[in-house]
Amino acid sequence: MDDVKEQTKKFTGFYNLMAKVGELYFKRVFDAQKAFMAKMEEAVQDNLKPDGAVNAHPGDTEDQNPWQAWLSYVTDSIQRSVLFWDTMRQRGNIFMEHERAGKPPVLVFDYETIVDGREFKKPVNFALLRIIPPKGIKVDDNKRPFIIIDPRAGHGPGIGGFKKDSEVGVALKEGHPVYLVSFFPEPMPDQTMLDVSNVQIEFVKVVHDRHPNSPKPVIYGNCQGGWATMMVAASRPDIVGPVVINGAPLSYWSGSWSGGESENPMRYAGGLLGGTWMALLASDLGNGKFDGANLVQNFENLNLANTFWDKYYHLFENVDTEPPRFLEFEKWWHGYSLMNEEEIHWIVDNLFIGNKLARGEVKAGSHSFFDLKSIRSPIIVFSSKGDNITPPQQALNWIADVYTSTQEIKANGQVIVALIQEEVGHLGIFVSGRVAKKEHSQIVEVLQYIERLRPGLYLMRIHEVNGKEGIRYEVTLEEKRLEDLRRANKLERKDEKPFEVVEEVSQLNEKAYTLFARPFIRPMVNETTAQLGRVFNPLRWQCWAFSDLNPAMWPLAVITPFVKNSRKPSYPENPYKMFEKMGSKAVSAWLDLLRDLRDASQESLFFQIYGSMVALGVTGTKWEEGVEAKVDPRELPFVKEALSVIDKGGYPEALARIAVLVGTGAEAIPLHRLELADKFIRSDEVVSKMSEDERRRIRNEQVVIVEFEPKRALESLPVLLANHGDKEKMLSILERVKADFELNQKQRAILEKIGKVLGSPAPDFKIGSVEKGVRPIPPKKMKASTRRVR
């Protein structure tokens, strides 16, 4: 009887799943059709008058007859066509020159090589570059150095600094020394991802040693460089400063499967292709090397309209001004790099198919694993809702995979700040000058004071303020709870359960390929066939086929100067140009429709295949299983250790505890408040002489005490300030806090309680002005605590 009930339950679950899949599929198809019709209507309305006539050029050209308009448009179109194809020729020539030069980084800044990883005992194709500041910019070697790790996801290095308004440019402008972790197009024989990670650790040590008087270096990780950065920070937390990861897919299974939206169509590709065996096949066809152009092709396929039409029409329409920007980007986009088979297999198996890094299942050596809880530095996570490669769920869900509660984040002494942009795409996170001026500039500002934040999870908001000198930005940090992050996932991450089945299927397919196909494929491939396959890859072919290697392109070099000299652009409202724009938008809308229908079909097929396996109980995975395990933070060793010393310490511990107590009443924290706290610490004769690690240890310890025992934390303050001089000094500090810090009602009440506990009368609290300076504290020497640093 129980078996019948169990089978009935499985069948009911399967039926419900299929109904849900079908419902969402038809909803997405309907939404795609609505979007297509809306775009078509917009294309017509943008180019027609209300009465249905084509927009005419105002003023003295309004009375031009159709024949004159036609001649103007034809002349303009022919000239634009010549200039367009000459730009294509230039792109091909730049591609060939870049290949012959060995594909150096596409940086606009001068640089020097500090360390070449190919010279290590275990060589890898990575190098550490120092960016040479351009004229007019002075760098202070005592400021915190920046290390930028660019993605090795098919393209070459340099995207973090390929224009002045970039991550590199922003850091240089603020006077920070900047280093870039670059790489060469060809991997060294037998190098592995662990070899690469070990060399990157050595690079950080080199930078750390080159700047002995500066704080620990910031590490910036872009996309794939993000999880590489996290591995470095987890391996050597003692030499790594704050970490910034931009568009980094640390929880690749995450996405959305409700509301008719697919926020990450790429996450289904691994399952529909059967797992890691495709990466092995591509490596075998490359004679043991994986061609990065295959990864770039995946990116290209995400947006059919942009890949096959929009970017080229934008160039054609604006061919008088657009070529420099187009060629600048295309140089990097078509600079493909290679990986060893082991490297791409490691990436696909551990990150894309296995999703193992956040779960602590990636091996760091023969007897150890990468544990993201080992990271002690603050972490800033930058993602965008407009990113269809790494949506916010993929960028942020690792936090819920690593930590089970907000209390555990605080108990671990971890500061995590999330910055979510609303619209920019994946590449815009790294390459957009607008994003560099706004988001990355503010990230650099926050990094100056981020270590003044008490442990916890924060949301960073950037507000535009119109002032006399134009637009300026103000940053606030709002403390959030881990539960807020979990609620941001529309299905509470239950849609990730089928990916566990994909992992199992991938292992079976990999074994089948290795046993039955690989022995026949490998003997048929050599370096010549592999090189031919790379040369004739469509992404490379479209470049060199339209370069000066093609004799048909030679006349363009002669014709183009004459066309530029006799250029006669048609007026913008030319009716035939309006028809051209309408046609362009129609083509773009049609390609978007194809993309949306394809994505809907792939998503539906994925859940039909793998979701049905879960529903029918083919594997041990169940929909009802929770994603995270429950852990009692009070049982963690460092929590027990902190609570055991709740009544031990002196002035530094009391100062940190009071700061945490008052901070619990904070709402949004403006950046200038952290700046004031930083000035205060630097002016205090006792605390300023302590190391940053010691200050962090005391702060984290007091956060744990206040989080778990707030009442005892308050009542034991007099014990920490048993020395009368210390108590008097603390009371004077409370007066300063009243005057110099903006306090809300809750914080004023907390400060009043602290004053009563310390034996002072309750003061008349008023909101102070943050513009007041920091008055010096009466000097009093005190020996800092020397207990273990976490």
XYZ file of C-alpha atoms in Angstrom, residues 79-680:
602
model
C 29.457 56.465 -49.207
C 28.485 54.890 -45.890
C 28.857 51.430 -47.441
C 32.399 52.195 -48.583
C 33.358 53.546 -45.161
C 31.659 50.595 -43.445
C 33.550 47.980 -45.419
C 36.797 49.882 -44.998
C 36.213 49.689 -41.241
C 35.724 45.928 -41.637
C 39.039 45.836 -43.516
C 40.717 47.746 -40.717
C 39.247 45.338 -38.171
C 40.723 42.413 -40.102
C 44.131 44.087 -40.323
C 44.120 44.905 -36.610
C 43.180 41.286 -35.891
C 46.118 40.023 -37.970
C 48.575 42.499 -36.433
C 47.412 41.559 -32.937
C 47.914 37.866 -33.755
C 51.416 38.448 -35.110
C 52.331 40.532 -32.026
C 51.438 37.627 -29.738
C 48.147 39.155 -28.525
C 49.531 41.517 -25.865
C 47.088 43.125 -23.397
C 44.800 45.700 -25.021
C 45.719 48.342 -22.436
C 45.766 52.054 -23.230
C 48.270 52.481 -20.399
C 51.981 51.766 -20.533
C 53.160 48.885 -18.381
C 56.164 46.859 -17.322
C 56.399 43.143 -16.556
C 57.248 42.503 -12.915
C 57.011 38.696 -12.839
C 56.681 36.225 -15.732
C 54.936 33.030 -14.635
C 56.560 31.089 -17.479
C 59.838 31.283 -15.562
C 58.497 29.570 -12.445
C 59.535 26.060 -11.455
C 56.005 25.001 -12.407
C 55.475 27.404 -15.331
C 52.113 28.929 -16.280
C 51.214 31.437 -18.989
C 50.509 34.294 -16.571
C 52.417 37.488 -15.820
C 52.201 40.329 -13.320
C 52.261 43.783 -14.922
C 52.718 47.138 -13.236
C 50.700 49.923 -14.829
C 52.839 53.015 -15.458
C 50.857 56.156 -14.553
C 50.328 58.525 -17.480
C 51.481 62.147 -17.394
C 49.621 64.273 -14.904
C 48.838 61.413 -12.512
C 50.924 60.848 -9.389
C 50.848 57.523 -7.576
C 51.573 57.172 -3.865
C 53.342 53.883 -3.174
C 52.121 54.031 0.427
C 48.497 53.890 -0.687
C 46.745 50.560 -0.955
C 47.797 48.852 -4.241
C 45.196 47.471 -6.644
C 45.586 44.099 -8.395
C 43.165 43.507 -11.292
C 42.558 39.967 -12.541
C 40.940 40.011 -15.962
C 38.767 37.113 -17.172
C 40.334 34.251 -19.055
C 37.016 33.281 -20.615
C 37.968 33.083 -24.276
C 39.317 36.594 -24.770
C 42.731 38.041 -24.087
C 43.718 40.298 -21.155
C 43.458 44.053 -20.687
C 39.721 44.737 -20.625
C 40.020 46.251 -17.142
C 42.104 49.080 -18.605
C 41.475 49.290 -22.343
C 40.211 52.878 -22.012
C 41.028 55.803 -19.728
C 37.659 55.615 -17.979
C 38.093 52.093 -16.653
C 38.893 50.163 -13.492
C 42.597 50.842 -13.995
C 41.980 54.502 -14.816
C 39.778 55.094 -11.759
C 42.323 53.556 -9.360
C 45.218 55.513 -10.898
C 43.252 58.747 -10.683
C 42.913 58.220 -6.916
C 46.691 57.754 -6.634
C 46.795 53.988 -6.060
C 49.536 51.768 -7.519
C 47.877 49.423 -10.017
C 48.920 45.956 -11.169
C 47.319 43.684 -13.758
C 47.408 39.891 -13.758
C 47.838 39.236 -17.468
C 48.197 36.033 -19.461
C 49.605 34.822 -22.754
C 47.470 33.236 -25.514
C 49.114 29.805 -25.349
C 49.051 27.758 -22.102
C 52.216 26.108 -20.843
C 52.338 22.302 -21.201
C 50.468 20.467 -18.433
C 49.543 23.620 -16.477
C 46.458 23.203 -14.305
C 44.024 25.608 -12.659
C 45.643 24.912 -9.303
C 49.016 25.857 -10.813
C 47.455 29.113 -12.039
C 45.956 29.818 -8.607
C 49.304 29.184 -6.894
C 51.082 31.580 -9.255
C 48.435 34.251 -8.683
C 49.070 33.881 -4.953
C 52.765 34.475 -5.640
C 51.853 37.624 -7.579
C 49.899 38.956 -4.594
C 52.893 38.227 -2.341
C 55.150 40.172 -4.706
C 52.837 43.207 -4.640
C 52.485 42.898 -0.861
C 56.268 42.919 -0.470
C 56.739 45.820 -2.920
C 54.527 48.043 -0.743
C 55.527 47.237 2.860
C 54.160 50.532 4.229
C 50.764 50.314 2.576
C 47.637 48.360 3.560
C 47.115 44.927 2.055
C 46.353 45.062 -1.692
C 42.837 45.173 -3.105
C 42.128 42.382 -5.589
C 39.674 43.137 -8.388
C 38.266 40.069 -10.152
C 36.273 40.406 -13.381
C 33.922 37.570 -14.411
C 36.042 34.397 -14.393
C 38.686 36.424 -12.596
C 36.157 36.815 -9.772
C 36.165 33.220 -8.662
C 39.929 33.106 -9.239
C 40.182 36.054 -6.844
C 38.065 34.287 -4.235
C 40.316 31.223 -4.432
C 43.399 33.394 -3.850
C 41.735 35.206 -0.928
C 40.639 31.918 0.652
C 44.132 30.446 0.295
C 46.098 33.396 1.708
C 43.823 35.655 3.784
C 46.916 36.996 5.572
C 48.179 38.935 2.528
C 44.918 39.855 0.791
C 43.067 43.107 1.428
C 39.501 43.894 0.329
C 38.127 41.833 -2.550
C 35.953 43.199 -5.383
C 34.274 40.677 -7.692
C 32.476 42.009 -10.760
C 29.943 39.889 -12.643
C 31.468 36.691 -11.229
C 29.370 33.475 -11.523
C 30.044 31.864 -8.143
C 26.643 30.101 -8.016
C 26.205 29.033 -11.611
C 23.070 26.962 -11.039
C 21.124 29.986 -9.849
C 18.679 31.938 -11.993
C 14.967 32.336 -12.362
C 12.173 29.980 -13.403
C 8.979 31.832 -12.688
C 7.043 34.784 -13.955
C 7.874 33.856 -17.542
C 11.404 35.245 -17.290
C 14.642 33.408 -17.942
C 17.318 35.533 -16.374
C 20.110 33.189 -17.336
C 19.581 31.074 -20.462
C 23.248 30.004 -20.433
C 22.813 27.925 -17.290
C 20.759 25.357 -19.214
C 23.423 24.803 -21.900
C 25.493 22.334 -19.879
C 22.512 20.096 -19.201
C 21.164 20.179 -22.762
C 24.614 19.355 -24.158
C 25.052 16.474 -21.726
C 27.719 17.905 -19.439
C 31.514 18.000 -19.580
C 32.008 15.587 -22.487
C 31.604 18.449 -24.987
C 34.581 20.261 -23.441
C 36.633 17.065 -23.821
C 35.563 16.706 -27.453
C 36.513 20.320 -28.233
C 39.890 19.773 -26.557
C 40.504 16.580 -28.500
C 39.724 18.371 -31.777
C 42.226 21.033 -30.685
C 44.944 18.442 -30.084
C 44.737 18.824 -26.311
C 43.941 22.546 -26.268
C 40.559 24.186 -25.900
C 39.889 27.148 -28.184
C 38.557 30.169 -26.292
C 36.609 31.185 -29.397
C 34.115 28.455 -28.441
C 33.315 30.336 -25.226
C 33.021 33.628 -27.078
C 30.618 31.964 -29.514
C 28.371 31.132 -26.564
C 28.319 34.817 -25.642
C 27.553 35.763 -29.245
C 24.617 33.357 -29.367
C 22.975 34.987 -26.346
C 21.976 38.107 -28.271
C 21.292 37.274 -31.895
C 20.133 40.794 -32.785
C 23.319 42.435 -31.541
C 25.604 39.740 -32.951
C 24.201 39.612 -36.471
C 22.692 43.043 -36.981
C 22.556 45.806 -34.350
C 26.265 46.438 -33.822
C 26.923 46.467 -37.566
C 23.968 48.689 -38.378
C 25.001 51.074 -35.587
C 28.411 51.302 -37.262
C 26.825 51.754 -40.717
C 24.441 54.459 -39.485
C 27.175 56.394 -37.609
C 30.116 55.506 -39.807
C 31.570 59.035 -39.622
C 32.138 58.843 -35.852
C 31.733 55.222 -34.710
C 34.791 53.372 -36.198
C 37.350 54.246 -33.461
C 35.108 52.922 -30.656
C 34.075 49.897 -32.747
C 37.668 48.966 -33.616
C 38.859 49.508 -30.042
C 36.384 46.991 -28.664
C 36.663 44.484 -31.533
C 40.419 44.250 -31.028
C 39.835 42.784 -27.571
C 36.704 40.808 -28.510
C 38.526 38.867 -31.240
C 41.779 38.282 -29.349
C 41.136 34.635 -28.473
C 43.237 32.596 -26.062
C 43.666 28.859 -25.538
C 43.445 26.600 -22.486
C 44.761 23.162 -21.715
C 42.193 20.383 -21.603
C 42.629 20.040 -17.843
C 41.877 23.722 -17.308
C 38.585 23.832 -19.204
C 37.578 20.471 -17.762
C 38.241 21.806 -14.240
C 36.189 24.944 -14.914
C 33.200 23.124 -16.402
C 33.218 20.287 -13.882
C 33.743 22.374 -10.732
C 31.883 25.572 -11.569
C 29.395 25.230 -14.424
C 28.210 21.659 -13.984
C 29.294 20.956 -10.410
C 28.778 24.379 -8.746
C 31.280 23.193 -6.129
C 33.296 26.257 -5.108
C 30.701 27.810 -2.779
C 30.012 24.394 -1.246
C 33.683 23.976 -0.328
C 34.156 20.938 -2.582
C 36.938 22.271 -4.831
C 40.327 20.798 -3.982
C 43.128 23.241 -3.188
C 45.630 20.409 -2.887
C 45.836 16.723 -2.190
C 44.458 17.097 1.345
C 42.735 20.493 1.395
C 39.790 22.380 -0.115
C 39.029 26.013 -0.887
C 36.905 27.323 1.968
C 35.353 30.736 1.274
C 34.752 31.137 5.014
C 38.519 31.483 5.343
C 38.368 34.893 3.652
C 38.844 37.573 6.282
C 38.860 40.647 4.051
C 35.742 42.647 3.160
C 34.106 41.560 -0.099
C 32.260 43.819 -2.558
C 30.041 41.998 -5.065
C 29.082 44.049 -8.133
C 26.361 42.638 -10.388
C 23.640 43.917 -12.702
C 20.015 43.033 -13.364
C 20.725 43.602 -17.064
C 23.410 40.897 -17.092
C 22.121 37.753 -18.838
C 25.442 35.925 -18.372
C 25.909 36.447 -14.631
C 22.619 37.691 -13.160
C 22.517 38.857 -9.510
C 21.392 35.409 -8.321
C 24.580 33.818 -9.663
C 26.734 36.618 -8.286
C 25.176 36.629 -4.800
C 23.739 33.199 -3.950
C 27.155 31.879 -2.955
C 26.675 33.862 0.271
C 23.701 31.669 1.199
C 25.684 28.573 0.148
C 28.610 29.463 2.408
C 26.705 30.903 5.377
C 23.497 29.626 6.959
C 22.492 32.814 8.792
C 23.273 36.479 9.255
C 24.613 35.607 12.701
C 27.141 33.245 11.155
C 28.362 35.982 8.793
C 28.903 38.269 11.758
C 30.412 35.522 13.883
C 32.916 34.854 11.111
C 33.886 38.538 11.127
C 32.942 38.895 7.466
C 31.880 42.113 5.731
C 30.023 41.563 2.442
C 28.719 44.508 0.402
C 26.415 43.977 -2.594
C 26.117 46.593 -5.344
C 23.391 45.861 -7.899
C 23.188 47.907 -11.090
C 19.820 48.110 -12.811
C 20.454 47.862 -16.542
C 24.013 47.437 -17.785
C 24.923 44.194 -19.542
C 27.677 41.770 -18.601
C 30.488 43.444 -20.513
C 29.344 46.895 -19.471
C 30.300 46.022 -15.878
C 33.962 45.989 -16.963
C 34.159 48.137 -20.114
C 31.549 50.893 -19.800
C 33.071 54.315 -19.221
C 29.804 55.438 -17.631
C 29.954 52.540 -15.144
C 33.629 53.300 -14.427
C 32.859 56.942 -13.633
C 29.941 56.088 -11.382
C 30.007 52.587 -9.848
C 33.736 51.826 -9.932
C 34.665 55.316 -8.732
C 32.355 54.903 -5.753
C 33.683 51.395 -5.076
C 37.180 52.882 -4.810
C 35.809 55.495 -2.381
C 34.131 52.825 -0.254
C 37.306 50.718 -0.187
C 39.089 53.497 1.715
C 36.760 53.035 4.690
C 35.193 49.604 4.241
C 37.251 48.117 7.061
C 35.473 50.469 9.451
C 32.220 48.573 8.821
C 31.191 46.087 11.464
C 30.720 42.521 10.107
C 27.493 41.819 8.273
C 25.744 41.868 4.920
C 25.186 45.279 3.298
C 23.510 46.723 0.231
C 25.418 49.624 -1.343
C 23.306 52.348 -2.920
C 24.616 55.214 -5.063
C 22.507 58.381 -5.133
C 22.885 61.100 -7.760
C 22.812 64.615 -6.294
C 22.629 67.758 -8.413
C 24.944 70.396 -7.027
C 26.468 73.671 -8.138
C 29.356 71.829 -9.747
C 27.097 69.346 -11.536
C 26.131 65.808 -10.634
C 27.901 64.209 -7.693
C 27.361 60.836 -6.046
C 26.586 59.951 -2.458
C 26.916 56.405 -1.133
C 24.914 54.770 1.639
C 25.266 51.268 3.044
C 22.148 49.501 4.321
C 22.547 46.454 6.514
C 20.553 43.451 5.282
C 19.867 39.950 6.514
C 20.615 36.724 4.699
C 16.884 36.042 4.642
C 16.476 39.134 2.405
C 18.826 37.529 -0.109
C 16.944 34.239 -0.063
C 13.643 36.023 -0.717
C 15.168 37.535 -3.866
C 15.110 34.042 -5.433
C 11.675 33.580 -6.950
C 11.375 29.862 -6.287
C 13.516 29.732 -3.148
C 16.151 28.017 -5.319
C 14.090 24.859 -5.750
C 14.613 25.257 -9.505
C 18.274 24.342 -8.853
C 17.406 20.748 -7.930
C 17.481 19.471 -11.567
C 21.071 20.705 -11.883
C 22.097 18.077 -9.347
C 20.803 15.503 -11.840
C 22.790 17.214 -14.616
C 25.933 16.655 -12.543
C 25.220 12.926 -12.330
C 24.347 12.637 -16.041
C 27.507 14.569 -16.926
C 29.675 12.051 -15.104
C 28.053 9.152 -16.991
C 28.410 10.880 -20.365
C 32.036 11.738 -19.675
C 32.833 8.105 -18.925
C 30.997 6.964 -22.043
C 32.859 9.452 -24.239
C 36.215 8.508 -22.720
C 35.605 4.792 -23.266
C 33.870 4.698 -26.639
C 34.615 7.878 -28.633
C 37.942 9.324 -27.523
C 40.068 6.342 -28.697
C 38.806 6.918 -32.265
C 38.942 10.739 -32.316
C 42.407 11.377 -30.898
C 44.366 9.449 -33.572
C 42.665 11.496 -36.304
C 43.850 14.844 -34.887
C 47.277 16.478 -34.991
C 48.564 20.019 -34.540
C 47.999 20.870 -38.208
C 44.332 19.877 -38.200
C 43.848 21.625 -34.856
C 45.371 24.832 -36.199
C 43.221 24.678 -39.336
C 40.138 24.288 -37.161
C 41.067 27.427 -35.237
C 41.883 29.463 -38.334
C 38.558 28.623 -39.975
C 36.519 29.144 -36.825
C 33.690 31.510 -37.914
C 34.706 34.173 -35.406
C 38.267 34.295 -36.722
C 37.267 33.822 -40.341
C 35.015 36.896 -40.320
C 38.062 38.966 -39.373
C 40.880 37.766 -41.606
C 38.604 37.126 -44.607
C 37.905 40.865 -44.822
C 41.463 42.006 -44.171
C 44.126 42.879 -46.716
C 44.688 39.132 -47.095
C 41.663 39.316 -49.388
C 42.545 41.080 -52.705
C 38.909 42.132 -53.072
C 39.395 44.504 -50.132
C 42.447 46.286 -51.593
C 40.526 48.947 -53.592
C 38.946 50.218 -50.365
C 42.258 51.636 -49.184
C 42.367 53.793 -52.337
C 38.686 54.729 -52.546
C 38.089 55.612 -48.894
C 40.121 58.893 -48.803
C 38.182 60.222 -51.809
C 34.868 59.255 -50.195
C 35.792 61.037 -46.979
C 36.777 64.183 -48.853
C 33.537 64.239 -50.855
C 31.283 63.033 -48.029
C 27.646 64.242 -48.359
C 25.541 62.870 -45.513
C 21.810 62.812 -46.079
C 19.728 64.891 -43.698
C 18.434 62.798 -40.765
C 14.739 63.117 -41.645
C 15.178 61.972 -45.232
C 12.123 59.721 -45.795
C 14.203 56.948 -47.328
C 16.545 57.021 -44.345
C 13.482 56.743 -42.118
C 12.461 53.631 -44.045
C 15.997 52.288 -43.567
C 15.739 52.755 -39.788
C 12.321 51.136 -39.745
C 13.698 48.153 -41.623
C 16.659 47.905 -39.255
C 14.412 47.891 -36.189
C 12.208 45.264 -37.818
C 15.208 42.986 -38.439
C 16.373 43.511 -34.845
C 12.899 42.755 -33.471
C 12.681 39.599 -35.572
C 16.046 38.334 -34.301
C 14.992 39.102 -30.724
C 11.844 37.065 -31.317
C 13.913 34.108 -32.540
C 16.129 34.400 -29.458
C 13.188 34.535 -27.065
C 11.491 31.537 -28.681
C 14.758 29.595 -28.615
C 15.400 30.414 -24.950
C 11.846 29.460 -23.995
C 12.165 26.144 -25.826
C 15.527 25.342 -24.258
C 14.306 26.171 -20.761
C 11.166 24.076 -21.232
C 13.142 21.144 -22.650
C 15.651 21.311 -19.788
C 12.976 20.999 -17.099
C 11.103 18.341 -19.053
C 14.240 16.198 -19.124
C 15.892 16.817 -15.768
C 12.891 18.053 -13.793
C 10.994 14.898 -14.664
C 13.900 12.814 -13.326
C 13.586 14.649 -10.009
C 9.783 14.378 -9.936
C 9.803 10.654 -10.737
C 12.539 9.935 -8.206
C 15.018 8.603 -10.780
C 17.783 10.007 -8.568
C 18.043 10.642 -4.846
C 17.267 14.336 -5.378
C 13.872 15.608 -4.204
C 12.091 18.916 -4.787
C 11.252 19.168 -1.105
C 14.857 19.014 0.072
C 16.205 22.257 1.499
C 19.129 23.960 -0.156
C 20.953 24.925 3.015
C 21.752 23.075 6.211
C 20.979 24.575 9.603
C 23.889 25.442 11.888
C 23.679 26.872 15.394
C 26.121 29.819 15.343
C 26.548 29.584 19.116
C 28.313 26.264 18.628
C 30.975 27.801 16.386
C 34.409 27.892 18.082
C 35.034 31.590 17.539
C 31.607 32.459 18.998
C 32.337 30.431 22.126
C 35.762 32.047 22.377
C 34.349 35.569 22.082
C 31.585 34.995 24.641
C 34.109 33.553 27.083
C 35.906 36.934 27.266
C 32.832 39.155 27.474
C 34.081 40.755 30.696
C 37.761 40.844 29.776
C 39.719 43.593 28.065
C 40.269 47.295 28.458
C 39.825 50.615 26.714
C 40.137 49.305 23.087
C 37.570 46.552 23.704
C 35.172 48.988 25.417
C 35.517 51.514 22.598
C 34.818 48.851 19.959
C 31.851 47.488 21.920
C 30.263 50.915 22.306
C 30.706 51.534 18.567
C 28.957 48.244 17.812
C 26.156 48.928 20.305
C 25.470 52.336 18.793
C 25.801 50.867 15.301
C 22.997 48.374 15.928
C 20.576 51.274 15.826
C 21.872 52.607 12.509
C 19.710 52.702 9.420
C 21.376 53.588 6.116
C 25.037 54.386 6.801
C 26.352 57.307 4.727
C 29.924 56.987 3.556
C 30.969 60.191 5.309
C 30.106 58.548 8.648
C 32.715 55.870 7.971
C 35.115 58.644 7.039
C 34.507 60.295 10.406
C 35.073 56.972 12.160
C 38.340 56.578 10.276
C 39.499 60.053 11.362
C 38.548 59.252 14.917
